[in-house]
Amino acid sequence: MSSAPPLGRRRLLAASATAGLTTSPAGADTLANVPAREPGAPLSARSERSRFVELGRVPEAAPGIRPVDPVDAINSKTPFDRLVGSITPTDLHYERSHAGVPDLDPAKHRLLVHGLAARSLVLTMDDIRAMPSVSRVAFLECTGNGWENWKAADPTLTVQNTHGLVSTHEWTGVPLRFVIDLVGGVPSATWMLAEGADGAAVARSIPLTEEIMAEGILAYAQNGEPLRPAHGFPLRLFLPGLEGNLSIKWLRRLKFGDQPFMTRWETARYTQLQADGRARQFQLRQEVNSVITAPSGMMRVRPGPVRISGLAWSGHGRIVQVEVSTDGGASWQAARLTAPALPKAQVRFEMDWVWAGAPTGIVSRATDEMRNVQPDRAAFIARTGTNALFHYSAQQTWRISAEGDVRNALS
Amino acid sequence: MSSAPPLGRRRLLAASATAGLTTSPAGADTLANVPAREPGAPLSARSERSRFVELGRVPEAAPGIRPVDPVDAINSKTPFDRLVGSITPTDLHYERSHAGVPDLDPAKHRLLVHGLAARSLVLTMDDIRAMPSVSRVAFLECTGNGWENWKAADPTLTVQNTHGLVSTHEWTGVPLRFVIDLVGGVPSATWMLAEGADGAAVARSIPLTEEIMAEGILAYAQNGEPLRPAHGFPLRLFLPGLEGNLSIKWLRRLKFGDQPFMTRWETARYTQLQADGRARQFQLRQEVNSVITAPSGMMRVRPGPVRISGLAWSGHGRIVQVEVSTDGGASWQAARLTAPALPKAQVRFEMDWVWAGAPTGIVSRATDEMRNVQPDRAAFIARTGTNALFHYSAQQTWRISAEGDVRNALS
């Protein structure tokens, strides 16, 4: 049911014995909380959440602007401090747009496919839904995920703030390859422009690599249902493992060419300022990454058993190992993956720990099937500098004080 | 990305050419539907569905009662006619309860674990959430799924009516095995009673087989978030592959014993009346099954290319093959699985077909990794008779008339 190491029951039994489990025989105390055997709520068209469950994304301000100013707010982040498992609830998938969320009528929506191809096509959503489909569980990550910790660590940040711009869903749609065949193939094309129908007309140039040709999807559904407007309804591109802004939402146009189209999104916005002041273009892949989601920023722990839980993912493929350090990176132990790791998908890891009450730092590092190991912050900054805004994937340290307060830290 | 056979592009290209694709150069017609480049809706705490997407479960009447009488309504069915992929949207997972949905406060909820065990325990939800967890994508199916077609086929039924009592989610919780270890093991126990906190106090006896000990989960989350009340909040049992009523919702008690507890649910309710008039108890496993979800009951098709899409699943393990017949079962072709098949999970299959316009029947049959093949209705009835209400898993035929009307049929 899971990867090695095994659950470590013996150690956990010992831990549980000190964890304040309310061990008791079946007596009056046991029965005090039995609810009345009364009829409950009737059938419904949709299962809503319990009134005892509070879940929402935190709309996020632009870099440097706190508290959130609605005018400058640019994205909503997934609340990983309150989620479990590996799949993200559909309505809590992170949200990032450049001109808000358009309200598109699928009956009127069209996809234009043209350029260096044998023929041009204008496709309706009915055309697209009638084509063969594939489904795949994979992560989507904003290239800005983690930018908060490039230069300094705001100790008030939660894991939702630091890592809430990545989510994992089952995506369903038409293989990109199928649409390329439909226009007669694109043998002389090496790049593809994808353009959205949003107010900002976000458009990106995508290199037609073997990997992208094989894995790209024109997605119209997430977690079994039509895309929601914030995620590109009725159609988006989905490119597993690559920075989220390439997976163009509200997709209205694919154009094939033999060079990058140099849209403003790749000349002005999504370039990466290097340590030497030069800008790097087309750094597309999301690197191996992980974060402990509990305990995490602004939580409090008590001495005794602590279950450490987090998520790991990589744009290179499957996660093969996650290690956790409870002494600030000095020593490491293998964590347990709680489900089979899927390629380019988030997977949850867990490790049981007994906190003795001394100040320390907890941190995770992931390794993917290409043997990429997530670097610590010092190594990451040595390589990248601190001018950049995107593709931050260094290890995340949470500092724990003697009082048990968990806080965001650089190491 | 998918199992064999491959997409069959050549055949589909031919099909697409006749499918009314709006092939055109980029001209005035292309641009007519381009929406204005205006700012869209602002950030949100949750991504809601598009106003153009209408999705809900149909509350279902008790057997034989149509249209729905709210007094007799007993379950809400998943709208497979409008879903894609393999994961079911969380709020559309089917719903079945015997006394409505209780409104439980997780802070007050307790799980009593007792009986033939070294010690008894009363666990809080905090206790349970602090234990090691596993996550698994698997189906849950009401044993009554498909009962509509035991004796006669109502031609007005949709696939939501006939097969809407099965759904697939990622379930997260504590391995049953861990809780058993926590009470010191249950070496002399062979059965376990699981009891819910609902008004009907649903309770079932569960044999402690190797499989159940290895795979049983005390689940507190579905698709990454806390269970919703209709699905057992804050805690349910989850037993992959077995009839849904064993996966006790609102779980408040586990009791170990050396024989079945013979609750009224297994003496009066969930027994299976055989052809010879005797009742069979403890028929627990959900058999290999499949259904074409599109085109399906009450839909209409036009002559030309038709994409056949459906779902297959088995309580024995993985689906290894799905075949589709477009001539009422006379000949069969392998369908393509659109994602890797997971053990005891629904997987979507597809097949492309060109309907020439003559009346026919379309039907699917699945094979699982134990080499169980879904029987046709005649073989199924020959074996089981028509007295039973549960575990209907015969092949589903949709009849297509000369006009293209798709209707539920027995074969």
Short mmCIF file of N, CA, C and O in Angstrom, two decimals, chain A residues 163-225:
data_model
loop_
_atom_site.label_atom_id
_atom_site.label_comp_id
_atom_site.label_asym_id
_atom_site.label_seq_id
_atom_site.Cartn_x
_atom_site.Cartn_y
_atom_site.Cartn_z
N HIS A 163 4.10 28.23 -0.20
CA HIS A 163 4.05 27.16 -1.21
C HIS A 163 2.66 26.91 -1.79
O HIS A 163 2.41 25.85 -2.36
N GLY A 164 1.75 27.89 -1.66
CA GLY A 164 0.36 27.67 -2.08
C GLY A 164 0.09 27.85 -3.56
O GLY A 164 -1.06 27.88 -3.98
N LEU A 165 1.16 27.94 -4.38
CA LEU A 165 0.95 28.11 -5.82
C LEU A 165 1.27 26.84 -6.60
O LEU A 165 1.84 26.88 -7.69
N VAL A 166 0.92 25.70 -6.04
CA VAL A 166 1.04 24.42 -6.73
C VAL A 166 -0.15 23.58 -6.30
O VAL A 166 -0.63 23.70 -5.17
N SER A 167 -0.68 22.77 -7.20
CA SER A 167 -1.83 21.91 -6.88
C SER A 167 -1.79 20.70 -7.79
O SER A 167 -1.15 20.74 -8.84
N THR A 168 -2.49 19.64 -7.40
CA THR A 168 -2.53 18.41 -8.19
C THR A 168 -3.97 17.97 -8.45
O THR A 168 -4.77 17.87 -7.53
N HIS A 169 -4.27 17.77 -9.72
CA HIS A 169 -5.60 17.32 -10.14
C HIS A 169 -5.48 16.20 -11.17
O HIS A 169 -4.41 16.00 -11.75
N GLU A 170 -6.60 15.52 -11.42
CA GLU A 170 -6.71 14.69 -12.61
C GLU A 170 -7.18 15.59 -13.74
O GLU A 170 -8.25 16.20 -13.67
N TRP A 171 -6.36 15.70 -14.78
CA TRP A 171 -6.70 16.53 -15.95
C TRP A 171 -7.13 15.64 -17.10
O TRP A 171 -6.51 14.61 -17.36
N THR A 172 -8.18 16.05 -17.80
CA THR A 172 -8.68 15.27 -18.93
C THR A 172 -8.81 16.17 -20.16
O THR A 172 -9.30 17.28 -20.05
N GLY A 173 -8.38 15.63 -21.28
CA GLY A 173 -8.52 16.39 -22.52
C GLY A 173 -7.94 15.64 -23.70
O GLY A 173 -7.67 14.43 -23.63
N VAL A 174 -7.76 16.35 -24.79
CA VAL A 174 -7.29 15.77 -26.04
C VAL A 174 -5.76 15.86 -26.11
O VAL A 174 -5.20 16.91 -25.82
N PRO A 175 -5.09 14.77 -26.49
CA PRO A 175 -3.64 14.86 -26.65
C PRO A 175 -3.28 15.93 -27.68
O PRO A 175 -3.87 15.97 -28.77
N LEU A 176 -2.33 16.79 -27.36
CA LEU A 176 -1.85 17.80 -28.29
C LEU A 176 -1.48 17.16 -29.63
O LEU A 176 -1.78 17.69 -30.71
N ARG A 177 -0.86 15.99 -29.54
CA ARG A 177 -0.43 15.25 -30.73
C ARG A 177 -1.59 15.00 -31.70
O ARG A 177 -1.42 15.03 -32.90
N PHE A 178 -2.77 14.74 -31.14
CA PHE A 178 -3.94 14.45 -31.98
C PHE A 178 -4.33 15.68 -32.80
O PHE A 178 -4.63 15.58 -33.99
N VAL A 179 -4.31 16.84 -32.16
CA VAL A 179 -4.69 18.07 -32.85
C VAL A 179 -3.65 18.43 -33.92
O VAL A 179 -3.98 18.92 -35.00
N ILE A 180 -2.38 18.15 -33.61
CA ILE A 180 -1.32 18.39 -34.59
C ILE A 180 -1.52 17.50 -35.81
O ILE A 180 -1.39 17.95 -36.96
N ASP A 181 -1.88 16.25 -35.57
CA ASP A 181 -2.16 15.36 -36.70
C ASP A 181 -3.36 15.85 -37.51
O ASP A 181 -3.42 15.71 -38.73
N LEU A 182 -4.31 16.43 -36.80
CA LEU A 182 -5.55 16.87 -37.43
C LEU A 182 -5.29 18.00 -38.44
O LEU A 182 -6.02 18.14 -39.42
N VAL A 183 -4.27 18.82 -38.18
CA VAL A 183 -3.94 19.88 -39.15
C VAL A 183 -2.89 19.39 -40.14
O VAL A 183 -2.25 20.19 -40.82
N GLY A 184 -2.71 18.08 -40.20
CA GLY A 184 -1.83 17.52 -41.21
C GLY A 184 -0.38 17.43 -40.81
O GLY A 184 0.48 17.20 -41.66
N GLY A 185 -0.11 17.59 -39.52
CA GLY A 185 1.27 17.53 -39.04
C GLY A 185 1.96 18.87 -39.18
O GLY A 185 1.50 19.76 -39.94
N VAL A 186 3.04 19.05 -38.42
CA VAL A 186 3.76 20.33 -38.44
C VAL A 186 5.26 20.06 -38.55
O VAL A 186 6.03 20.48 -37.70
N PRO A 187 5.69 19.36 -39.66
CA PRO A 187 7.07 18.90 -39.73
C PRO A 187 8.11 20.02 -39.71
O PRO A 187 9.22 19.83 -39.22
N SER A 188 7.75 21.20 -40.18
CA SER A 188 8.76 22.26 -40.21
C SER A 188 8.65 23.19 -39.00
O SER A 188 9.39 24.16 -38.88
N ALA A 189 7.71 22.91 -38.10
CA ALA A 189 7.54 23.78 -36.93
C ALA A 189 8.41 23.30 -35.77
O ALA A 189 8.54 22.10 -35.54
N THR A 190 9.00 24.24 -35.04
CA THR A 190 9.76 23.90 -33.83
C THR A 190 9.19 24.59 -32.60
O THR A 190 9.54 24.26 -31.48
N TRP A 191 8.31 25.57 -32.82
CA TRP A 191 7.69 26.28 -31.71
C TRP A 191 6.19 26.39 -31.95
O TRP A 191 5.72 26.35 -33.08
N MET A 192 5.47 26.57 -30.84
CA MET A 192 4.02 26.74 -30.92
C MET A 192 3.62 27.91 -30.03
O MET A 192 4.01 27.96 -28.85
N LEU A 193 2.85 28.82 -30.56
CA LEU A 193 2.29 29.90 -29.75
C LEU A 193 0.94 29.45 -29.20
O LEU A 193 0.10 28.94 -29.94
N ALA A 194 0.75 29.63 -27.90
CA ALA A 194 -0.56 29.36 -27.30
C ALA A 194 -1.06 30.67 -26.71
O ALA A 194 -0.33 31.36 -25.99
N GLU A 195 -2.31 31.01 -27.02
CA GLU A 195 -2.85 32.32 -26.61
C GLU A 195 -4.19 32.15 -25.90
O GLU A 195 -5.04 31.36 -26.33
N GLY A 196 -4.39 32.90 -24.83
CA GLY A 196 -5.63 32.82 -24.06
C GLY A 196 -6.64 33.88 -24.48
O GLY A 196 -6.29 34.87 -25.11
N ALA A 197 -7.90 33.65 -24.08
CA ALA A 197 -8.98 34.57 -24.41
C ALA A 197 -9.27 35.53 -23.26
O ALA A 197 -10.33 36.13 -23.21
N ASP A 198 -8.33 35.67 -22.36
CA ASP A 198 -8.54 36.57 -21.23
C ASP A 198 -8.21 38.01 -21.62
O ASP A 198 -7.66 38.27 -22.70
N GLY A 199 -8.52 38.93 -20.77
CA GLY A 199 -8.31 40.34 -21.05
C GLY A 199 -6.85 40.69 -21.27
O GLY A 199 -6.54 41.63 -22.01
N ALA A 200 -5.95 39.95 -20.64
CA ALA A 200 -4.52 40.22 -20.78
C ALA A 200 -3.93 39.55 -22.02
O ALA A 200 -2.78 39.79 -22.36
N ALA A 201 -4.71 38.70 -22.67
CA ALA A 201 -4.22 37.98 -23.86
C ALA A 201 -2.87 37.31 -23.59
O ALA A 201 -1.92 37.45 -24.36
N VAL A 202 -2.79 36.60 -22.49
CA VAL A 202 -1.54 35.92 -22.16
C VAL A 202 -1.20 34.95 -23.30
O VAL A 202 -2.07 34.24 -23.80
N ALA A 203 0.04 34.98 -23.75
CA ALA A 203 0.47 34.15 -24.88
C ALA A 203 1.91 33.71 -24.64
O ALA A 203 2.75 34.53 -24.26
N ARG A 204 2.17 32.44 -24.86
CA ARG A 204 3.52 31.93 -24.66
C ARG A 204 3.99 31.10 -25.84
O ARG A 204 3.19 30.43 -26.51
N SER A 205 5.30 31.11 -26.08
CA SER A 205 5.93 30.27 -27.09
C SER A 205 6.37 28.98 -26.43
O SER A 205 7.03 29.01 -25.39
N ILE A 206 6.02 27.88 -27.04
CA ILE A 206 6.30 26.57 -26.45
C ILE A 206 7.15 25.76 -27.42
O ILE A 206 6.75 25.56 -28.58
N PRO A 207 8.32 25.31 -26.98
CA PRO A 207 9.16 24.51 -27.88
C PRO A 207 8.52 23.15 -28.13
O PRO A 207 8.04 22.51 -27.19
N LEU A 208 8.51 22.71 -29.36
CA LEU A 208 7.86 21.44 -29.69
C LEU A 208 8.83 20.28 -29.47
O LEU A 208 9.22 19.58 -30.42
N THR A 209 9.19 20.05 -28.23
CA THR A 209 10.07 18.93 -27.89
C THR A 209 9.29 17.63 -27.96
O THR A 209 8.06 17.62 -27.95
N GLU A 210 10.02 16.53 -28.00
CA GLU A 210 9.39 15.20 -27.96
C GLU A 210 8.48 15.06 -26.75
O GLU A 210 7.37 14.54 -26.82
N GLU A 211 9.01 15.53 -25.61
CA GLU A 211 8.26 15.41 -24.36
C GLU A 211 6.94 16.18 -24.42
O GLU A 211 5.89 15.67 -24.03
N ILE A 212 6.99 17.39 -24.91
CA ILE A 212 5.78 18.21 -24.97
C ILE A 212 4.80 17.65 -26.00
O ILE A 212 3.59 17.61 -25.76
N MET A 213 5.32 17.19 -27.12
CA MET A 213 4.44 16.56 -28.13
C MET A 213 3.77 15.31 -27.55
O MET A 213 2.63 15.00 -27.87
N ALA A 214 4.48 14.58 -26.70
CA ALA A 214 3.93 13.33 -26.16
C ALA A 214 2.99 13.55 -24.99
O ALA A 214 2.05 12.78 -24.78
N GLU A 215 3.23 14.61 -24.21
CA GLU A 215 2.49 14.75 -22.95
C GLU A 215 1.51 15.92 -22.93
O GLU A 215 0.67 16.00 -22.02
N GLY A 216 1.62 16.84 -23.87
CA GLY A 216 0.73 18.00 -23.85
C GLY A 216 -0.73 17.61 -24.03
O GLY A 216 -1.05 16.69 -24.79
N ILE A 217 -1.61 18.28 -23.33
CA ILE A 217 -3.04 17.99 -23.37
C ILE A 217 -3.81 19.29 -23.58
O ILE A 217 -3.49 20.31 -22.96
N LEU A 218 -4.82 19.25 -24.44
CA LEU A 218 -5.79 20.34 -24.51
C LEU A 218 -6.90 19.95 -23.54
O LEU A 218 -7.80 19.19 -23.87
N ALA A 219 -6.81 20.49 -22.32
CA ALA A 219 -7.65 19.99 -21.23
C ALA A 219 -8.96 20.74 -21.15
O ALA A 219 -8.99 21.96 -21.25
N TYR A 220 -10.05 19.98 -20.96
CA TYR A 220 -11.36 20.60 -20.74
C TYR A 220 -11.99 20.17 -19.43
O TYR A 220 -13.11 20.56 -19.12
N ALA A 221 -11.27 19.32 -18.65
CA ALA A 221 -11.86 18.86 -17.38
C ALA A 221 -10.78 18.70 -16.32
O ALA A 221 -9.61 18.45 -16.62
N GLN A 222 -11.18 18.84 -15.08
CA GLN A 222 -10.31 18.66 -13.93
C GLN A 222 -11.09 17.88 -12.87
O GLN A 222 -12.24 18.19 -12.60
N ASN A 223 -10.47 16.86 -12.30
CA ASN A 223 -11.13 16.02 -11.29
C ASN A 223 -12.53 15.59 -11.73
O ASN A 223 -13.49 15.61 -10.96
N GLY A 224 -12.66 15.20 -13.02
CA GLY A 224 -13.89 14.59 -13.50
C GLY A 224 -14.96 15.51 -14.04
O GLY A 224 -15.95 15.05 -14.61
N GLU A 225 -14.81 16.83 -13.86
CA GLU A 225 -15.85 17.77 -14.28
C GLU A 225 -15.25 18.85 -15.17
O GLU A 225 -14.03 19.01 -15.21
#
